[in-house]
Every structure is written in structure tokens, then in C-alpha cells.
Tab-separated table of C-alpha atoms in Angstrom:
chain	number	residue	atom	x	y	z
D	160	MET	CA	-6.016	-20.615	26.185
D	161	ARG	CA	-6.662	-17.253	27.860
D	162	ARG	CA	-3.003	-16.885	28.721
D	163	ALA	CA	-2.041	-17.620	25.123
D	164	GLY	CA	-4.463	-14.938	23.930
D	165	LEU	CA	-3.069	-12.370	26.343
D	166	LEU	CA	0.471	-13.291	25.347
D	167	PHE	CA	-0.406	-12.752	21.685
D	168	ILE	CA	-1.960	-9.350	22.464
D	169	ALA	CA	1.124	-8.361	24.483
D	170	ILE	CA	3.565	-9.426	21.757
D	171	VAL	CA	1.629	-7.521	19.073
D	172	GLY	CA	1.526	-4.427	21.297
D	173	ILE	CA	5.266	-4.541	22.025
D	174	LEU	CA	6.093	-4.951	18.325
D	175	ALA	CA	3.808	-2.011	17.489
D	176	LEU	CA	5.561	0.166	20.079
D	177	ILE	CA	8.933	-0.737	18.580
D	178	VAL	CA	7.748	0.166	15.072
D	179	ASP	CA	6.257	3.453	16.334
D	180	PHE	CA	9.080	4.741	18.499
D	181	TRP	CA	12.347	2.888	17.813
D	182	PRO	CA	14.718	5.462	16.240
D	183	ASN	CA	16.129	4.805	12.749
D	184	LEU	CA	14.364	1.458	12.491
D	185	SER	CA	14.760	-0.336	9.165
D	186	LEU	CA	13.381	-3.656	7.992
D	187	PRO	CA	14.205	-5.898	4.997
D	188	SER	CA	12.548	-4.668	1.813
D	189	PHE	CA	12.563	-8.186	0.301
D	190	ALA	CA	14.401	-6.836	-2.728
D	191	PRO	CA	16.794	-9.211	-4.540
D	192	ASP	CA	19.764	-7.229	-3.265
D	193	GLY	CA	18.622	-7.714	0.321
D	194	GLY	CA	18.377	-3.984	0.963
D	195	ASN	CA	16.516	-2.446	3.890
D	196	ARG	CA	13.682	0.072	4.015
D	197	VAL	CA	13.654	2.785	6.657
D	198	ILE	CA	10.433	2.754	8.688
D	199	GLU	CA	9.053	6.273	8.822
D	200	THR	CA	5.803	8.199	8.892
D	201	LYS	CA	5.085	9.542	5.417
D	202	LEU	CA	3.245	12.834	5.004
D	203	GLY	CA	1.335	14.045	1.971
D	204	LEU	CA	1.600	17.183	-0.093
D	205	ASP	CA	-0.697	19.163	2.189
D	206	LEU	CA	1.441	18.415	5.262
D	207	GLN	CA	4.942	18.028	3.817
D	208	GLY	CA	5.080	19.661	0.396
D	209	GLY	CA	7.041	18.105	-2.436
D	210	LEU	CA	7.882	18.460	-6.101
D	211	LYS	CA	5.783	20.024	-8.844
D	212	VAL	CA	6.687	19.278	-12.467
D	213	GLU	CA	4.829	20.600	-15.510
D	214	TYR	CA	4.994	18.646	-18.771
D	215	ARG	CA	3.922	19.379	-22.323
D	216	VAL	CA	2.510	16.612	-24.479
D	217	ALA	CA	4.493	17.119	-27.680
D	218	PRO	CA	3.412	16.253	-31.239
D	219	ARG	CA	4.614	13.008	-32.809
D	220	GLY	CA	5.493	13.805	-36.406
D	221	ASP	CA	2.483	15.437	-38.032
D	222	ALA	CA	0.075	14.155	-35.378
D	223	ARG	CA	-0.859	16.662	-32.709
D	224	PRO	CA	-2.297	15.540	-29.344
D	225	THR	CA	-5.969	16.123	-28.638
D	226	LEU	CA	-7.550	16.619	-25.233
D	227	ALA	CA	-8.428	12.905	-25.215
D	228	ASP	CA	-4.787	12.007	-25.954
D	229	THR	CA	-3.628	14.229	-23.087
D	230	GLU	CA	-6.039	12.462	-20.737
D	231	VAL	CA	-4.623	9.068	-21.781
D	232	VAL	CA	-1.069	10.300	-21.160
D	233	LYS	CA	-2.160	11.613	-17.751
D	234	GLN	CA	-3.633	8.247	-16.756
D	235	ILE	CA	-0.486	6.362	-17.797
D	236	ILE	CA	1.757	8.809	-15.905
D	237	GLU	CA	-0.406	8.492	-12.778
D	238	ARG	CA	-0.169	4.687	-12.857
D	239	ARG	CA	3.593	4.853	-13.360
D	240	VAL	CA	4.192	7.267	-10.490
D	241	ASN	CA	1.952	5.237	-8.172
D	242	ALA	CA	3.805	2.038	-9.060
D	243	LEU	CA	7.100	3.685	-8.167
D	244	GLY	CA	5.990	3.640	-4.546
D	245	VAL	CA	5.341	7.384	-4.265
D	246	SER	CA	2.008	7.586	-2.469
D	247	GLU	CA	-0.841	9.919	-3.308
D	248	PRO	CA	0.600	11.904	-6.220
D	249	VAL	CA	-1.590	14.582	-7.760
D	250	VAL	CA	-1.663	14.397	-11.570
D	251	LEU	CA	-3.759	17.021	-13.340
D	252	THR	CA	-4.324	18.157	-16.919
D	253	SER	CA	-4.030	21.839	-17.728
D	254	GLY	CA	-5.333	23.022	-21.074
D	255	ASP	CA	-5.126	20.775	-24.118
D	256	ASP	CA	-1.512	19.625	-23.822
D	257	ARG	CA	-0.259	20.319	-20.289
D	258	ILE	CA	0.086	17.831	-17.429
D	259	VAL	CA	1.053	18.827	-13.895
D	260	VAL	CA	2.539	16.207	-11.561
D	261	GLU	CA	2.803	16.919	-7.835
D	262	VAL	CA	4.641	14.347	-5.702
D	263	PRO	CA	4.968	14.353	-1.888
D	264	GLY	CA	8.540	14.644	-0.604
D	265	GLU	CA	11.677	15.219	-2.619
D	266	SER	CA	13.754	12.045	-2.196
D	267	ASP	CA	12.600	10.429	-5.454
D	268	THR	CA	12.393	13.474	-7.724
D	269	ASP	CA	14.997	12.291	-10.235
D	270	ALA	CA	13.417	8.847	-10.441
D	271	VAL	CA	10.002	10.400	-11.055
D	272	ARG	CA	11.403	12.624	-13.801
D	273	ARG	CA	13.016	9.662	-15.553
D	274	LEU	CA	9.882	7.575	-15.246
D	275	VAL	CA	7.524	10.246	-16.558
D	276	GLY	CA	9.860	11.308	-19.338
D	277	GLN	CA	10.105	7.860	-20.906
D	278	THR	CA	7.615	7.226	-23.683
D	279	GLY	CA	7.996	3.476	-23.190
D	280	ALA	CA	8.517	2.607	-26.881
D	281	LEU	CA	10.041	-0.884	-26.745
D	282	GLU	CA	11.592	-2.499	-29.823
D	283	PHE	CA	13.320	-5.819	-30.465
D	284	VAL	CA	15.940	-5.040	-33.102
D	285	PRO	CA	18.078	-7.573	-35.010
D	286	LEU	CA	21.739	-6.505	-35.424
D	287	PRO	CA	23.019	-7.659	-38.838
D	288	ARG	CA	26.088	-9.893	-38.835
D	289	GLU	CA	27.852	-7.824	-41.531
D	290	ARG	CA	27.910	-4.697	-39.332
D	291	TYR	CA	27.855	-6.007	-35.764
D	292	GLY	CA	29.607	-9.340	-36.235
D	293	THR	CA	29.035	-12.299	-33.925
D	294	GLY	CA	29.695	-13.219	-30.331
D	295	THR	CA	33.068	-14.703	-31.280
D	296	ALA	CA	34.013	-12.102	-33.922
D	297	PRO	CA	32.519	-8.639	-33.211
D	298	GLY	CA	32.048	-6.340	-36.208
D	299	PRO	CA	33.013	-2.697	-36.770
D	300	GLN	CA	29.837	-1.400	-35.055
D	301	GLN	CA	28.694	-2.001	-31.497
D	302	ALA	CA	25.387	-1.556	-29.714
D	303	VAL	CA	26.378	0.131	-26.456
D	304	GLU	CA	24.023	-0.023	-23.482
D	305	GLY	CA	22.472	3.378	-22.785
D	306	GLN	CA	23.493	4.784	-26.202
D	307	PRO	CA	21.168	5.471	-29.162
D	308	LEU	CA	20.890	2.774	-31.808
D	309	PRO	CA	21.347	3.849	-35.436
D	310	THR	CA	17.983	4.530	-37.017
D	311	GLU	CA	18.658	2.332	-40.049
D	312	GLU	CA	18.194	-0.799	-37.964
D	313	GLU	CA	14.646	-2.098	-38.460
D	314	PRO	CA	12.887	-3.681	-35.445
D	315	LEU	CA	11.629	-7.251	-35.643
D	316	PHE	CA	8.594	-6.229	-33.571
D	317	GLY	CA	7.645	-3.592	-30.999
D	318	GLY	CA	6.335	-3.367	-27.459
D	319	GLY	CA	2.828	-4.180	-28.646
D	320	GLU	CA	3.889	-7.829	-28.568
D	321	LEU	CA	4.747	-7.579	-24.865
D	322	SER	CA	2.286	-9.438	-22.622
D	323	SER	CA	3.781	-8.906	-19.132
D	324	ALA	CA	6.986	-7.888	-17.350
D	325	ASN	CA	8.521	-8.460	-13.920
D	326	VAL	CA	11.805	-8.237	-12.022
D	327	GLY	CA	13.781	-11.469	-11.565
D	328	SER	CA	17.328	-12.737	-11.313
D	329	ASP	CA	19.623	-14.968	-13.373
D	330	GLU	CA	21.719	-17.962	-12.350
D	331	ARG	CA	24.529	-15.641	-11.240
D	332	GLY	CA	22.217	-13.731	-8.902
D	333	ARG	CA	22.153	-10.596	-11.052
D	334	ARG	CA	18.905	-8.641	-11.200
D	335	THR	CA	17.073	-8.993	-14.517
D	336	VAL	CA	13.905	-7.821	-16.211
D	337	ASN	CA	11.793	-10.667	-17.602
D	338	PHE	CA	9.227	-10.355	-20.406
D	339	VAL	CA	6.510	-12.641	-21.672
D	340	LEU	CA	5.584	-12.098	-25.326
D	341	THR	CA	2.247	-12.551	-27.024
D	342	PRO	CA	1.804	-15.642	-29.237
D	343	THR	CA	2.648	-13.598	-32.356
D	344	GLY	CA	5.759	-12.049	-30.809
D	345	SER	CA	6.770	-15.391	-29.356
D	346	GLN	CA	6.656	-17.066	-32.752
D	347	LEU	CA	8.585	-14.267	-34.489
D	348	PHE	CA	11.256	-14.315	-31.769
D	349	ALA	CA	11.558	-18.106	-31.800
D	350	ASP	CA	11.987	-18.222	-35.587
D	351	TYR	CA	14.546	-15.424	-35.642
D	352	THR	CA	16.685	-16.710	-32.767
D	353	ALA	CA	16.730	-20.214	-34.251
D	354	ALA	CA	18.109	-18.845	-37.533
D	355	HIS	CA	20.642	-16.371	-36.056
D	356	ILE	CA	22.451	-18.175	-33.234
D	357	ASN	CA	25.689	-16.419	-32.097
D	358	GLU	CA	24.531	-13.072	-33.515
D	359	PHE	CA	23.719	-9.913	-31.541
D	360	PHE	CA	20.184	-8.773	-30.842
D	361	ALA	CA	19.253	-5.412	-29.286
D	362	ILE	CA	16.397	-4.592	-26.954
D	363	VAL	CA	15.768	-0.862	-27.337
D	364	LEU	CA	13.666	1.455	-25.162
D	365	ASP	CA	12.906	4.953	-26.435
D	366	GLY	CA	15.654	4.673	-29.057
D	367	ARG	CA	18.386	3.712	-26.558
D	368	VAL	CA	19.881	0.268	-26.105
D	369	VAL	CA	18.806	-1.452	-22.902
D	370	SER	CA	20.620	-4.697	-23.639
D	371	ALA	CA	22.417	-6.196	-26.641
D	372	PRO	CA	22.947	-9.883	-25.831
D	373	VAL	CA	24.339	-12.633	-28.017
D	374	ILE	CA	21.753	-15.201	-29.101
D	375	GLN	CA	23.087	-18.364	-27.461
D	376	ASN	CA	20.341	-20.643	-28.747
D	377	ALA	CA	16.767	-20.589	-30.014
D	378	ILE	CA	14.322	-18.978	-27.560
D	379	PRO	CA	10.890	-20.582	-27.884
D	380	GLY	CA	8.010	-20.006	-25.509
D	381	GLY	CA	8.066	-16.216	-25.590
D	382	THR	CA	9.913	-15.664	-22.297
D	383	VAL	CA	12.743	-13.134	-22.604
D	384	GLN	CA	15.240	-12.123	-19.930
D	385	ILE	CA	17.076	-8.794	-20.082
D	386	THR	CA	20.355	-8.509	-18.189
D	387	SER	CA	22.225	-5.235	-17.786
D	388	GLY	CA	25.576	-5.028	-19.525
D	389	ARG	CA	27.346	-4.304	-16.248
D	390	GLN	CA	29.787	-6.974	-15.216
D	391	ILE	CA	28.858	-6.644	-11.543
D	392	GLY	CA	25.386	-6.415	-10.082
D	393	GLY	CA	23.286	-6.012	-13.235
D	394	PHE	CA	20.348	-3.630	-12.931
D	395	THR	CA	19.921	-1.722	-9.714
D	396	GLN	CA	16.556	-2.239	-8.006
D	397	GLN	CA	15.434	1.248	-9.017
D	398	GLU	CA	16.432	0.726	-12.664
D	399	ALA	CA	14.659	-2.632	-12.854
D	400	ASP	CA	11.488	-1.351	-11.181
D	401	SER	CA	11.410	1.751	-13.369
D	402	LEU	CA	11.840	-0.267	-16.568
D	403	VAL	CA	9.175	-2.793	-15.590
D	404	ASN	CA	6.707	-0.045	-14.628
D	405	VAL	CA	7.199	1.831	-17.894
D	406	LEU	CA	6.593	-1.308	-19.916
D	407	ARG	CA	3.830	-2.746	-17.750
D	408	PHE	CA	1.679	0.359	-17.985
D	409	GLY	CA	2.205	0.898	-21.661
D	410	ALA	CA	3.854	3.367	-23.979
D	411	LEU	CA	2.839	6.994	-24.064
D	412	PRO	CA	0.966	7.773	-27.284
D	413	PHE	CA	2.890	11.059	-27.501
D	414	PRO	CA	6.255	12.112	-26.079
D	415	VAL	CA	6.330	14.509	-23.129
D	416	GLU	CA	8.799	17.276	-22.433
D	417	GLU	CA	9.441	18.939	-19.093
D	418	LEU	CA	8.626	22.634	-19.077
D	419	ALA	CA	9.270	23.593	-15.455
D	420	SER	CA	9.796	22.099	-12.047
D	421	ASP	CA	9.717	23.547	-8.574
D	422	THR	CA	9.371	22.517	-4.966
D	423	ILE	CA	6.022	23.302	-3.394
D	424	ASP	CA	5.394	24.223	0.204
D	425	PRO	CA	2.852	22.321	2.279
D	426	THR	CA	-0.605	23.821	1.976
D	427	LEU	CA	-1.267	23.184	5.664
D	428	GLY	CA	2.174	22.869	7.206
D	429	ALA	CA	3.692	21.853	10.510
D	430	GLU	CA	1.518	24.194	12.588
D	431	PHE	CA	-1.662	22.664	11.224
D	432	LEU	CA	-0.297	19.159	11.796
D	433	ALA	CA	0.535	20.015	15.406
D	434	LYS	CA	-2.935	21.449	15.951
D	435	SER	CA	-4.556	18.413	14.331
D	436	LEU	CA	-2.585	16.036	16.532
D	437	PHE	CA	-3.475	18.112	19.586
D	438	ALA	CA	-7.158	18.089	18.642
D	439	GLY	CA	-7.031	14.342	18.063
D	440	GLY	CA	-5.381	13.809	21.430
D	441	VAL	CA	-8.005	15.938	23.189
D	442	ALA	CA	-10.780	14.018	21.414
D	443	ILE	CA	-9.349	10.672	22.508
D	444	LEU	CA	-8.992	11.908	26.110
D	445	LEU	CA	-12.615	13.108	26.130
D	446	VAL	CA	-13.763	9.747	24.776
D	447	ILE	CA	-11.749	7.962	27.469
D	448	LEU	CA	-13.229	10.253	30.137
D	449	PHE	CA	-16.753	9.511	28.905
D	450	MET	CA	-16.110	5.757	28.880
D	451	LEU	CA	-14.706	5.855	32.419
D	452	ILE	CA	-17.600	7.894	33.839
D	453	HIS	CA	-20.427	6.086	32.060
D	454	TYR	CA	-19.157	2.499	31.849
D	455	ARG	CA	-16.590	2.549	34.687
D	456	MET	CA	-14.590	-0.686	34.830
D	457	PRO	CA	-15.553	-1.912	31.302
D	458	GLY	CA	-14.896	1.655	30.171
D	459	ALA	CA	-11.373	1.454	31.615
D	460	VAL	CA	-10.774	-1.749	29.647
D	461	ALA	CA	-12.169	-0.105	26.506
D	462	SER	CA	-9.928	2.925	27.067
D	463	PHE	CA	-6.906	0.654	27.231
D	464	ALA	CA	-8.094	-1.033	24.024
D	465	LEU	CA	-8.473	2.389	22.370
D	466	ILE	CA	-4.892	3.354	23.249
D	467	TYR	CA	-3.761	-0.090	22.044
D	468	TYR	CA	-5.713	0.512	18.814
D	469	THR	CA	-4.030	3.878	18.225
D	470	ILE	CA	-0.542	2.421	18.723
D	471	LEU	CA	-1.298	-0.532	16.437
D	472	VAL	CA	-2.797	1.577	13.638
D	473	LEU	CA	0.166	3.964	13.645
D	474	ALA	CA	2.522	0.986	13.365
D	475	ILE	CA	0.561	-0.340	10.378
D	476	PHE	CA	0.658	3.109	8.754
D	477	ARG	CA	4.462	3.141	9.079
D	478	LEU	CA	4.900	-0.427	7.851
D	479	VAL	CA	2.684	-0.242	4.729
D	480	PRO	CA	3.589	2.741	4.411
D	481	VAL	CA	0.501	4.967	4.310
D	482	THR	CA	0.893	8.607	3.313
D	483	LEU	CA	-0.955	10.726	5.850
D	484	THR	CA	-2.863	13.682	4.457
D	485	LEU	CA	-5.743	15.691	5.877
D	486	ALA	CA	-8.113	13.172	4.276
D	487	GLY	CA	-6.169	10.293	5.834
D	488	ILE	CA	-6.320	11.877	9.279
D	489	ALA	CA	-10.096	12.277	8.825
D	490	GLY	CA	-10.338	8.574	7.987
D	491	PHE	CA	-8.373	7.697	11.110
D	492	VAL	CA	-10.571	9.867	13.356
D	493	LEU	CA	-13.659	8.256	11.816
D	494	SER	CA	-12.293	4.780	12.541
D	495	VAL	CA	-11.603	5.794	16.182
D	496	GLY	CA	-15.283	6.685	16.526
D	497	MET	CA	-16.240	3.299	15.090
D	498	ALA	CA	-13.906	1.517	17.523
D	499	VAL	CA	-15.606	3.251	20.467
D	500	ASP	CA	-19.039	2.596	18.987
D	501	ALA	CA	-18.372	-1.159	18.994
D	502	ASN	CA	-17.478	-1.073	22.692
D	503	ILE	CA	-20.598	0.935	23.519
D	504	LEU	CA	-22.804	-1.650	21.801
D	505	ILE	CA	-21.101	-4.449	23.719
D	506	PHE	CA	-21.349	-2.769	27.106
D	507	GLU	CA	-24.996	-1.774	26.691
D	508	ARG	CA	-25.841	-5.356	25.791
D	509	THR	CA	-23.848	-6.551	28.801
D	510	LYS	CA	-25.789	-4.264	31.157
D	511	GLU	CA	-29.047	-5.631	29.749
D	512	GLU	CA	-27.903	-9.164	30.452
D	513	LEU	CA	-26.894	-8.267	34.014
D	514	ARG	CA	-30.354	-6.803	34.629
D	515	ARG	CA	-31.855	-10.051	33.393
D	516	GLY	CA	-30.163	-11.866	36.235
D	517	LYS	CA	-27.139	-13.391	34.518
D	518	SER	CA	-23.814	-13.683	36.258
D	519	LEU	CA	-20.950	-11.431	35.245
D	520	PRO	CA	-19.173	-14.024	33.046
D	521	GLN	CA	-22.463	-14.949	31.370
D	522	ALA	CA	-23.420	-11.320	30.835
D	523	ILE	CA	-20.048	-10.499	29.280
D	524	GLU	CA	-20.215	-13.419	26.855
D	525	ALA	CA	-23.869	-12.792	25.978
D	526	GLY	CA	-23.192	-9.082	25.534
D	527	PHE	CA	-20.460	-9.773	22.995
D	528	ALA	CA	-22.601	-12.397	21.261
D	529	ARG	CA	-25.633	-10.115	20.946
D	530	ALA	CA	-23.609	-7.097	19.801
D	531	TRP	CA	-21.508	-9.038	17.290
D	532	ASN	CA	-24.079	-9.054	14.464
D	533	SER	CA	-24.597	-5.296	14.696
D	534	ILE	CA	-20.839	-4.662	14.840
D	535	LEU	CA	-20.180	-6.979	11.897
D	536	ASP	CA	-22.916	-5.451	9.719
D	537	SER	CA	-21.764	-1.910	10.465
D	538	ASN	CA	-18.111	-2.629	9.771
D	539	VAL	CA	-18.756	-4.674	6.629
D	540	SER	CA	-20.855	-1.811	5.241
D	541	SER	CA	-18.001	0.596	5.964
D	542	LEU	CA	-15.476	-1.764	4.349
D	543	ILE	CA	-17.600	-2.106	1.209
D	544	THR	CA	-17.901	1.671	0.877
D	545	ALA	CA	-14.187	2.212	1.548
D	546	SER	CA	-13.233	-0.512	-0.959
D	547	ILE	CA	-15.302	1.150	-3.695
D	548	LEU	CA	-13.643	4.485	-2.941
D	549	PHE	CA	-10.217	2.841	-3.044
D	550	LEU	CA	-10.863	1.077	-6.359
D	551	PHE	CA	-12.447	3.957	-8.235
D	552	GLY	CA	-11.421	7.169	-6.442
D	553	SER	CA	-8.591	9.580	-7.125
D	554	SER	CA	-5.274	9.245	-5.294
D	555	VAL	CA	-6.390	11.486	-2.403
D	556	ILE	CA	-9.670	9.580	-2.036
D	557	GLN	CA	-7.740	6.308	-2.181
D	558	GLY	CA	-5.583	7.498	0.715
D	559	PHE	CA	-8.676	8.238	2.801
D	560	ALA	CA	-10.187	4.870	1.904
D	561	LEU	CA	-6.999	2.949	2.742
D	562	VAL	CA	-6.741	4.597	6.171
D	563	LEU	CA	-10.406	3.841	6.828
D	564	ILE	CA	-10.029	0.180	5.799
D	565	ILE	CA	-7.016	-0.301	8.076
D	566	GLY	CA	-8.781	1.486	10.925
D	567	VAL	CA	-12.001	-0.531	10.623
D	568	LEU	CA	-10.205	-3.889	10.503
D	569	THR	CA	-7.998	-2.947	13.453
D	570	SER	CA	-10.951	-1.657	15.489
D	571	MET	CA	-12.730	-4.984	15.020
D	572	PHE	CA	-9.643	-6.757	16.358
D	573	THR	CA	-9.297	-4.511	19.399
D	574	ALA	CA	-13.029	-4.393	20.233
D	575	ILE	CA	-13.682	-8.113	19.879
D	576	THR	CA	-10.342	-9.659	20.809
D	577	VAL	CA	-8.472	-7.260	23.103
D	578	THR	CA	-11.445	-5.962	25.106
D	579	ARG	CA	-13.028	-9.405	25.378
D	580	ARG	CA	-9.871	-11.196	26.526
D	581	ILE	CA	-9.131	-8.630	29.230
D	582	LEU	CA	-12.742	-8.482	30.463
D	583	ARG	CA	-12.873	-12.270	30.815
D	584	ILE	CA	-9.916	-12.144	33.189
D	585	VAL	CA	-11.041	-9.032	35.086
D	586	VAL	CA	-14.598	-10.240	35.870
D	587	ALA	CA	-13.194	-13.433	37.380
D	588	GLN	CA	-11.424	-11.430	40.093
D	589	GLY	CA	-13.074	-10.982	43.487
D	590	TRP	CA	-12.598	-7.229	43.570
D	591	ALA	CA	-14.509	-6.905	40.271
D	592	GLN	CA	-17.740	-8.418	41.671
D	593	LYS	CA	-19.264	-5.045	42.510
D	594	ALA	CA	-22.314	-3.570	40.808
D	595	TRP	CA	-21.111	0.055	40.780
D	596	LEU	CA	-18.123	-0.946	38.633
D	597	TYR	CA	-20.582	-1.687	35.822
D	598	GLY	CA	-22.887	1.305	36.255
D	599	ILE	CA	-25.867	-0.661	37.613
D	600	ALA	CA	-27.638	-0.847	40.974
D	601	ALA	CA	-26.572	-3.458	43.507
D	602	ASN	CA	-29.935	-5.277	43.350
D	603	GLU	CA	-29.498	-5.706	39.584
D	604	LEU	CA	-26.309	-7.740	39.998
D	605	THR	CA	-27.741	-11.144	40.941
D	606	ALA	CA	-25.585	-14.095	40.092
D	607	ARG	CA	-26.998	-17.457	39.285
D	608	PRO	CA	-25.242	-20.763	38.591
D	609	SER	CA	-23.609	-20.841	35.213
D	610	GLY	CA	-22.418	-23.630	33.009
D	611	ARG	CA	-20.988	-23.869	29.551
D	612	LEU	CA	-24.123	-25.550	28.182
D	613	SER	CA	-26.561	-23.007	29.628
D	614	LEU	CA	-24.299	-20.118	28.668
D	615	ARG	CA	-24.171	-21.195	25.043
D	616	GLY	CA	-27.909	-21.658	24.952
D	617	GLU	CA	-28.591	-18.243	26.432
D	618	ALA	CA	-26.097	-16.478	24.212
D	619	ARG	CA	-27.538	-18.209	21.191
D	620	GLY	CA	-31.154	-17.733	22.126
D	621	VAL	CA	-31.128	-13.988	22.724
């Protein structure tokens, strides 16, 4: 059992090292097209810079946007940009009708512009037989994908009848966008499709045709599948995700127009990042030095666990991926302190058990058992606080909370599993049966016979 535990720890550590340091590593993104995602460390606006775009919330007809309307538009834009996979955007209102969007990095700028610029007005529009013909005999007019639809065509219903949307695929393997309609929309669509088989029907987003399929048969149940008009491949992953996100998070109550865009420099920059990493490295070395001097052999095991923890957390950051900002780095440093704190609790309890006359194996097990409740309570409290910040905070606060959650969970694994497994093996070695290795006097290290029954009773009773 102990060997299996050590093997698991070793495998996880090796995989983490590969994720951290293997150049140009990419892993499957689980997209329908089987594409890969490059594993990289993402940096936030304060460390990397990015794109800044200013928008104006424009009037719709005679209606002019109020400050409350601008706030609603801002919230919808923030949800859209977050759903695109761009981490920790900054979305701010400026005045009564201005919205500023700042996005880390520049690789997805065009996608962000398209996503923000769409109002998300979805319409299901019948195409009359006399103008558009049928699937077997097309008429003089055509609804072309990506082109505006003539305004005289009246929609059967709008996006208000949309219940949910997701990305799927059809029987030919092409990527599709699937909708589920509300009961009212479902009934209207079922009645219309039953009465107009072999006619064209357009699905229109922001006045432009997304798809204009032929009604093959009646469509009851309210489930609709949109397929791109391309003969090969259908929607790209980016197109499908963008369309689903626009529709999932609702239509903008007012259209937006881009006023200006510009790249922004990092507020902290590479020099600050280098200094922060240097300071973090010095802090970890000082912690390791303290653990070695004060706790000696257990401190050496804890130092190894701390290095293991750092490697594992960085790998998780790259896999998720987590965007590292100054707030995120602060969350990581805080979690390092909590990881060390757990080891200190364990070792102090272990020294108490040794002074009570228990053997080394008994003292180690009892030390972990007695410290566990304190460690669990402390970490659960931190997780509750971090979860509240993640659920209700702004994007920057969410980044800090996410880093803290990952760090706390990982520190519990390294403190309880990694340190414990290694200590169990080390204390069984003859060379480890020396009092000075544990920071206690020789007369305090008095072994007495141990057994599984007595050990459980002692660990449970203290």
C-alpha cells in the first residue's frame, strides 16, 4: 500500500514537471474537431497588457439608454467575454453611455470585437413560397448565409422564446448550434413547420441570416438545430462558441458601436514580474531554511513537499488555465503560507507525542491525527471565504479567489498525503532513529511497544 502511494505521488510529480517545463506542449481541447490547446502560462493585464476597446451604447429608435441600461449592457458584455475563455477582463462604465473593455493579451481581439458588437437579436423568420420557392424549386429570391434579410419578412417569433443553447454535431459530424425553445415558441414552431414542409425558413441574428434550411418535416418538441451553409465542416469552433455565448447570455437592450481601440501596456511589466518571482523564490528558500533548522528531518520532508506543491500548483495553473495577475500571485503566496502552517501543526503535535513516550511511528500517526481537525477547519474556512469571493466578486477578485482555492486544496494534498507517506517510510529506517533529527533531547525519545490496536486507540483518544 505504501509503495502504491509513493508511486502515485511520483507519477503526479512527473506529469506536473512535464506540464511545467515541456516546450510547446499541447493537449486535446475536447472540441468536436479534435483540435489541441497549447499549454502556456497566461498573464493578466497588469503583467502582460492587452487590448482596450471603448464602446458607445447607441439609441434604439427614439429610446435613449439610461445609466441603468448601460449597466445592463456592461453586465451582458462581461459575461460574454468571460465565456469566450478570455480570463479576467476588465469591463467598466464611463459616463452615461460609454463602456470600456480591457482584455489581457491580443490573440483573440477580433473575436472579442465580434462578440461584443453583436446585439444578439435572434429571429425565426418564415420565407414565403411565392418569393423564395421550395427546396425542389427555388424562387427568385434567396436567403444567403451572412447576408442581410429583407426587412419586409416578418418573424414568426424572436429570441425571447429561446430557452437554452449549446454546441453539438449532426449525423455527418458537422458542428451545429442547438436550441431549445420555450413551450410557446415550441408550439408556434411545431405548427408552422407542419404546415410548410419543403419550404425555406431563416434563422436570423442581428438582421443577418445565420441559416436558411429547408423544412424537411414537422419539428415538435422545441429542439432546433442550426447547421452552417458550408458544404464542408459547418461552423468553426469559434463561430459556434461565439453564437452560443451571444444567445445564452441574452440580447443587448441597445446596440453598441466601437469608438476607439488601442493596445495597452502592462501596468507592472516584465521587471516587476521578475522581481516578484525573485521575492517569492527568496521567501520559499527562507521558509525551507527555517523548517530545516527548527524541525530538521521532518522539516526536510516538508521542504520537499513544499517544492512538490509549487510544481503541482503551477501545472494546475497552466492546465486550467489561470490568468496570473498581481492579485493571483498574492493568492498563491498566501496558500504557500497555509501549506507550511499545516506542516508546523503536524510537527509540533508529533513532538508532543514523542515527549509523551510514544515511538516514532506512533508519534507520527498521532501527530497527523491530532493536527487534522485544526488543518481541516482552517482550510474549510479559507475555502468558504474564497468561494464567496469567486461567486460574487469582480473578475480580478475572482482570479485571486480561484488561485487561493487551487492553492488550499493542493496544500491539503501535499501536507496530508505527500508529507505523511514519506515520513512513514523515513521513520522506519535505522538511521532515522535519532532524537536530534526531530529537535528533541535524547531522553525524550523513548520507544515503547506499538501495535495497530493501541495506536488507533491513542490517536483517537488524544
